Amino acid sequence: MNSVSDRAALRILRLDHTRLAAITGAMLELVRAFCDGASPPDPIVLRAMLYYIREYPEQIHHPLEDRYLFAALRKRTDDLDDVLDELECEHMEGAVRLRNLEHALTRYELKGDAVRLNLQTLMEEYVAFASNHRRVEESLIVPAAERLLTESDWARIDAALEERFDPFGDATFEGETLDSLYRLIANAVPAVGDTRQDG
């Protein structure tokens, strides 16, 4: 039998986090670069990154955590209730922060230099927020799940993962069908592409 650390659910969670870290880090570097005077990137690149975060983590990754991983932990212990409550609130807060970031990018596209500092500030705040959120999950929640969850808990989580779908499987870009929006981003941004071998 595989060790708990080899669980598909934990591998997927870690891969999701790796990809999110790569994408948010690349977004921040792009924004900082053009706020420092570099030529702005093609807006489609930043839009693709924001769309990935909007549609994948917010619609797929976070609900799986809330409904299955976090719910299973709540059944096994009360010790993490405050942390889980905060993480679930952060899932909702992240959606609001992301929407604000999308609006800031639109304002930048329309108004240019007059609002670019606001875009950079919101991006820096979002990346720090998301990084801290992942850190708490990886340092507190994952070890607790490895210790406390039972085989039946993991079976339910695994069943939910089997039903998980790629929301970008039918996406198109310039006439080409994509297996994943992530691959589009990885092809456009080398730093993100470095994580492709993980999935």
Short mmCIF file of C-alpha atoms in Angstrom, two decimals, residues 75-140:
data_model
loop_
_atom_site.label_atom_id
_atom_site.label_comp_id
_atom_site.label_asym_id
_atom_site.label_seq_id
_atom_site.Cartn_x
_atom_site.Cartn_y
_atom_site.Cartn_z
CA LYS A 75 -14.87 15.05 11.68
CA ARG A 76 -11.58 13.82 13.15
CA THR A 77 -10.59 16.78 15.33
CA ASP A 78 -11.82 20.09 16.72
CA ASP A 79 -8.28 21.40 17.15
CA LEU A 80 -8.12 22.86 13.65
CA ASP A 81 -11.56 24.45 13.49
CA ASP A 82 -10.27 28.03 13.78
CA VAL A 83 -7.62 27.45 11.11
CA LEU A 84 -10.10 25.75 8.77
CA ASP A 85 -12.63 28.54 9.31
CA GLU A 86 -9.98 31.10 8.37
CA LEU A 87 -8.88 29.16 5.30
CA GLU A 88 -12.46 28.85 4.06
CA CYS A 89 -12.95 32.60 4.58
CA GLU A 90 -9.74 33.18 2.64
CA HIS A 91 -11.09 31.10 -0.24
CA MET A 92 -13.96 33.61 -0.49
CA GLU A 93 -11.66 36.58 0.08
CA GLY A 94 -9.35 35.34 -2.66
CA ALA A 95 -12.18 35.51 -5.18
CA VAL A 96 -12.84 39.14 -4.22
CA ARG A 97 -9.15 40.04 -4.41
CA LEU A 98 -8.92 38.40 -7.81
CA ARG A 99 -11.90 40.34 -9.11
CA ASN A 100 -10.31 43.58 -7.87
CA LEU A 101 -7.11 42.62 -9.65
CA GLU A 102 -8.96 41.95 -12.90
CA HIS A 103 -10.62 45.37 -12.61
CA ALA A 104 -7.26 47.02 -11.92
CA LEU A 105 -5.80 45.42 -15.05
CA THR A 106 -8.72 46.70 -17.11
CA ARG A 107 -8.23 50.20 -15.69
CA TYR A 108 -4.54 50.01 -16.53
CA GLU A 109 -5.33 48.97 -20.10
CA LEU A 110 -7.66 51.96 -20.40
CA LYS A 111 -5.74 54.63 -18.46
CA GLY A 112 -2.11 53.53 -18.58
CA ASP A 113 0.57 55.00 -16.34
CA ALA A 114 -1.86 56.96 -14.16
CA VAL A 115 -3.09 53.74 -12.51
CA ARG A 116 -0.19 51.32 -12.89
CA LEU A 117 1.00 51.75 -9.28
CA ASN A 118 -2.43 50.62 -8.07
CA LEU A 119 -2.19 47.53 -10.27
CA GLN A 120 1.26 46.69 -8.91
CA THR A 121 0.13 47.19 -5.30
CA LEU A 122 -2.92 44.97 -5.71
CA MET A 123 -0.82 42.32 -7.44
CA GLU A 124 1.80 42.33 -4.66
CA GLU A 125 -0.93 42.09 -2.01
CA TYR A 126 -2.66 39.24 -3.85
CA VAL A 127 0.53 37.22 -4.33
CA ALA A 128 1.49 37.63 -0.64
CA PHE A 129 -2.03 36.66 0.43
CA ALA A 130 -2.08 33.56 -1.79
CA SER A 131 1.42 32.52 -0.72
CA ASN A 132 0.54 32.72 2.97
CA HIS A 133 -2.67 30.76 2.36
CA ARG A 134 -0.76 27.94 0.69
CA ARG A 135 1.87 27.98 3.44
CA VAL A 136 -0.76 27.42 6.14
CA GLU A 137 -2.36 24.58 4.20
CA GLU A 138 0.97 22.87 3.57
CA SER A 139 2.42 23.37 7.07
CA LEU A 140 -0.70 22.66 9.15
#
